[in-house]
Tab-separated table of N, CA and C in Angstrom:
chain	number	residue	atom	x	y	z
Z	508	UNK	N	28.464	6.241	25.633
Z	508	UNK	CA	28.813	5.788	24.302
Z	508	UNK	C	28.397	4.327	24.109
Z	509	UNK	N	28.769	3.575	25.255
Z	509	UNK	CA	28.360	2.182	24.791
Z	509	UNK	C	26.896	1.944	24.857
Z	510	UNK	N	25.870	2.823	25.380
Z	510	UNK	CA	24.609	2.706	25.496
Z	510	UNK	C	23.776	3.496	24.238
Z	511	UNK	N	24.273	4.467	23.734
Z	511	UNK	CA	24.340	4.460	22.117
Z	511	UNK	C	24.368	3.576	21.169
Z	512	UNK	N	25.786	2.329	21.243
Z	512	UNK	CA	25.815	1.379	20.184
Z	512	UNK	C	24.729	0.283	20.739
Z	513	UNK	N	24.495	0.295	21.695
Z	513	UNK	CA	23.991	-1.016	22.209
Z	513	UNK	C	21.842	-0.955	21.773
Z	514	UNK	N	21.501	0.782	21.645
Z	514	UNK	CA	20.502	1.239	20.822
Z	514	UNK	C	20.576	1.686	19.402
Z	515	UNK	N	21.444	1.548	18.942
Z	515	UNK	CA	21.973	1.304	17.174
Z	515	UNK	C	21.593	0.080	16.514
Z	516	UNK	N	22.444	-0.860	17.360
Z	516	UNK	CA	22.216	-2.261	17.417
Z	516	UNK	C	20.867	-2.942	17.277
Z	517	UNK	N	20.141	-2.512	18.000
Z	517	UNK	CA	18.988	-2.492	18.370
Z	517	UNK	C	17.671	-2.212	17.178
Z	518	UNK	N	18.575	-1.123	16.903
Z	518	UNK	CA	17.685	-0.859	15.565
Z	518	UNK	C	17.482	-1.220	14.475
Z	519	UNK	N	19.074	-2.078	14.449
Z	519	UNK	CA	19.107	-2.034	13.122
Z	519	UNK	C	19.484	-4.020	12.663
Z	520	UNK	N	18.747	-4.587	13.947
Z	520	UNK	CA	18.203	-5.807	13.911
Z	520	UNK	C	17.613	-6.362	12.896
Z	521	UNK	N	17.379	-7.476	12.128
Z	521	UNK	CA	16.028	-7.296	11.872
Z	521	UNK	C	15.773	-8.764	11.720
Z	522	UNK	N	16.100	-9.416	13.120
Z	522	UNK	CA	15.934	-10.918	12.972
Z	522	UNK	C	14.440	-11.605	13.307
Z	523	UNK	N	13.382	-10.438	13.888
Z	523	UNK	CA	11.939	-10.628	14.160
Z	523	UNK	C	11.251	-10.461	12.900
Z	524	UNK	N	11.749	-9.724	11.747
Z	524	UNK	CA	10.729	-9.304	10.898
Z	524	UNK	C	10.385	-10.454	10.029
Z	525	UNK	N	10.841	-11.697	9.769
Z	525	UNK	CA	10.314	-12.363	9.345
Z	525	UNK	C	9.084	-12.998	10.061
Z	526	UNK	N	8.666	-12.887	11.596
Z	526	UNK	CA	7.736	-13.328	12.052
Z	526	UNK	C	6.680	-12.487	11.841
Z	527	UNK	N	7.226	-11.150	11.967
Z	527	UNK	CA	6.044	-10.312	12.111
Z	527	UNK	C	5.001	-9.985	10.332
Z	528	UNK	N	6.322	-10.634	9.676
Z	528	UNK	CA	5.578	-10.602	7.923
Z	528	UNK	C	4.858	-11.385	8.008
Z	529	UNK	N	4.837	-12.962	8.422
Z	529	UNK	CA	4.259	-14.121	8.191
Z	529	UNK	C	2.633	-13.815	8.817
Z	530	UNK	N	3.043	-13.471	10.354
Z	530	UNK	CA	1.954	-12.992	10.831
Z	530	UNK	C	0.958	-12.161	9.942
Z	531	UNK	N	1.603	-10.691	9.519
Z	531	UNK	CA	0.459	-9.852	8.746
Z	531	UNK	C	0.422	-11.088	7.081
Z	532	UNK	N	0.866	-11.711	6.621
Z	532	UNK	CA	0.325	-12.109	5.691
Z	532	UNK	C	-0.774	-12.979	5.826
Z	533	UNK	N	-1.190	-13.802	7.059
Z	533	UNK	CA	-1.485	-14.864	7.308
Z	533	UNK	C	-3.041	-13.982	7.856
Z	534	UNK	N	-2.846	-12.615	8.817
Z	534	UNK	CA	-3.811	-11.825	8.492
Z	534	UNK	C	-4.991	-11.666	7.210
Z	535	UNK	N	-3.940	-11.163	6.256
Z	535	UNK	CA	-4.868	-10.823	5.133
Z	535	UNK	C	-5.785	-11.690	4.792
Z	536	UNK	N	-5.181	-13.395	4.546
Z	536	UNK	CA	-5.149	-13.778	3.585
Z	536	UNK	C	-6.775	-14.759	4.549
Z	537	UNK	N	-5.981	-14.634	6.135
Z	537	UNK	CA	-8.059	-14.985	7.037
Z	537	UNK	C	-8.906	-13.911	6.629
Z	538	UNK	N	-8.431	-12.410	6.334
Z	538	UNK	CA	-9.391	-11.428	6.317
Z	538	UNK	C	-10.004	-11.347	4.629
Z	539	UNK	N	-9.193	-12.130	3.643
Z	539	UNK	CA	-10.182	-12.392	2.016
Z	539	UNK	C	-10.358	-13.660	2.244
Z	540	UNK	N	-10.443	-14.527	3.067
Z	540	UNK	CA	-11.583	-15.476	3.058
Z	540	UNK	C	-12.403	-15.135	4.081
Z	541	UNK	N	-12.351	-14.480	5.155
Z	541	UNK	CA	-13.793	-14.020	5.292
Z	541	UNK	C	-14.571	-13.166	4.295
Z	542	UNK	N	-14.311	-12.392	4.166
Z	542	UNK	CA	-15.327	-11.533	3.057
Z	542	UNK	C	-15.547	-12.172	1.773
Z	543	UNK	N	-15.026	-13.146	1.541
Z	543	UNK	CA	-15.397	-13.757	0.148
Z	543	UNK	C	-15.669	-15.547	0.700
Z	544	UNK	N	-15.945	-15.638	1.637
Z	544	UNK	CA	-16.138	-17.274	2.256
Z	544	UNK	C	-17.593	-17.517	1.480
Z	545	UNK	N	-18.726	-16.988	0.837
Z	545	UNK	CA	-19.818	-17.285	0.409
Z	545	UNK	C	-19.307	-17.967	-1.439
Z	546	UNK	N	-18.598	-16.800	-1.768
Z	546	UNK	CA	-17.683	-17.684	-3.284
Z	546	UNK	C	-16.860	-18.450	-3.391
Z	547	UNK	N	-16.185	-18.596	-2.406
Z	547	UNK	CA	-15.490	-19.679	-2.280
Z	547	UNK	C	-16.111	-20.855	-1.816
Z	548	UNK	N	-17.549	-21.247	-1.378
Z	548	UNK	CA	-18.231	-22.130	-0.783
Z	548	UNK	C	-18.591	-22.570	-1.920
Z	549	UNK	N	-19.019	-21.920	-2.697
Z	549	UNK	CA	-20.102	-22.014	-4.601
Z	549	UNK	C	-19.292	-22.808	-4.959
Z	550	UNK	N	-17.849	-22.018	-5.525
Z	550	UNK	CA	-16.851	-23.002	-5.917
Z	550	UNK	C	-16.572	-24.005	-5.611
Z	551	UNK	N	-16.370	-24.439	-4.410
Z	551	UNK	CA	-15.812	-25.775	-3.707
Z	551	UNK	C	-17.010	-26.633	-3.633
Z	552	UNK	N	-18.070	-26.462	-3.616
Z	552	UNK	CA	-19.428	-27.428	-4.199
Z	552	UNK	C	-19.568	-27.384	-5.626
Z	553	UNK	N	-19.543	-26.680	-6.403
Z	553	UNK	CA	-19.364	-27.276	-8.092
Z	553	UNK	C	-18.354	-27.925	-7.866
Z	554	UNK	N	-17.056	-27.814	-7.654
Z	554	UNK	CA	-16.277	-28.802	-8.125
Z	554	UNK	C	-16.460	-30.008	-7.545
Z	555	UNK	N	-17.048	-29.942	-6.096
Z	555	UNK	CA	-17.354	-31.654	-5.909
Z	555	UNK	C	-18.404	-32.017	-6.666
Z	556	UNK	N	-19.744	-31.471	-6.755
Z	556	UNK	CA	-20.692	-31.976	-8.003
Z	556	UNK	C	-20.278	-32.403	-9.048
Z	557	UNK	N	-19.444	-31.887	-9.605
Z	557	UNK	CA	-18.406	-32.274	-11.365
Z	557	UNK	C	-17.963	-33.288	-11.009
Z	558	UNK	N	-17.110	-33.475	-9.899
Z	558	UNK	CA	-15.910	-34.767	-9.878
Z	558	UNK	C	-17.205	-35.846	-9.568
Z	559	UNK	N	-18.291	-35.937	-8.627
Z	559	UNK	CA	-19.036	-36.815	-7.872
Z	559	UNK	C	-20.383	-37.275	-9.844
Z	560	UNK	N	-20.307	-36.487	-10.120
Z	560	UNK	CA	-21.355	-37.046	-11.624
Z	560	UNK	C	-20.313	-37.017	-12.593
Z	561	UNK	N	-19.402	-36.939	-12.675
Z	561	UNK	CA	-17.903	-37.626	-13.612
Z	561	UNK	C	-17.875	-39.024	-13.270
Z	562	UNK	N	-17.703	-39.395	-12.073
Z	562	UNK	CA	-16.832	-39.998	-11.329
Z	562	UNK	C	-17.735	-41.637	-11.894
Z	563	UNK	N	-19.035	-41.444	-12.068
Z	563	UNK	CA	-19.598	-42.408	-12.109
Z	563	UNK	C	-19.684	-43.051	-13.935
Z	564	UNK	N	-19.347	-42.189	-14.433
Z	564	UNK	CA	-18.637	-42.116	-16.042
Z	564	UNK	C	-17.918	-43.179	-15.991
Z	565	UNK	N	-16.681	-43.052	-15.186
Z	565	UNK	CA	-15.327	-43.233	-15.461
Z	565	UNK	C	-15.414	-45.162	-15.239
């Protein structure tokens, strides 16, 4: 009986699952910047071009 509650217990934990979310989110979010790391490169060079021929405006 006490080796019953002590696998109840067990189950019905759930003080890891916040690591194991962070982990798979932190997954995804390397696995859409790899597959999209070429548009996100475009982007992040226009916007320094804009700010760098603004900049000399100002």
């Amino acid at each position: 009986m006490k080796n019953l509650k002590g696998i109840r217990q067990f189950l019905t934990e759930e003080e890891g699952m916040g690591t194991v979310e962070i982990i798979l989110i932190i997954v995804v979010l390397v696995g859409l910047v790899i597959i999209f790391k070429s548009q996100i490169t475009q982007v992040v060079n226009n916007i320094f071009k804009k700010i760098t021929s603004q900049a000399n405006t100002v």
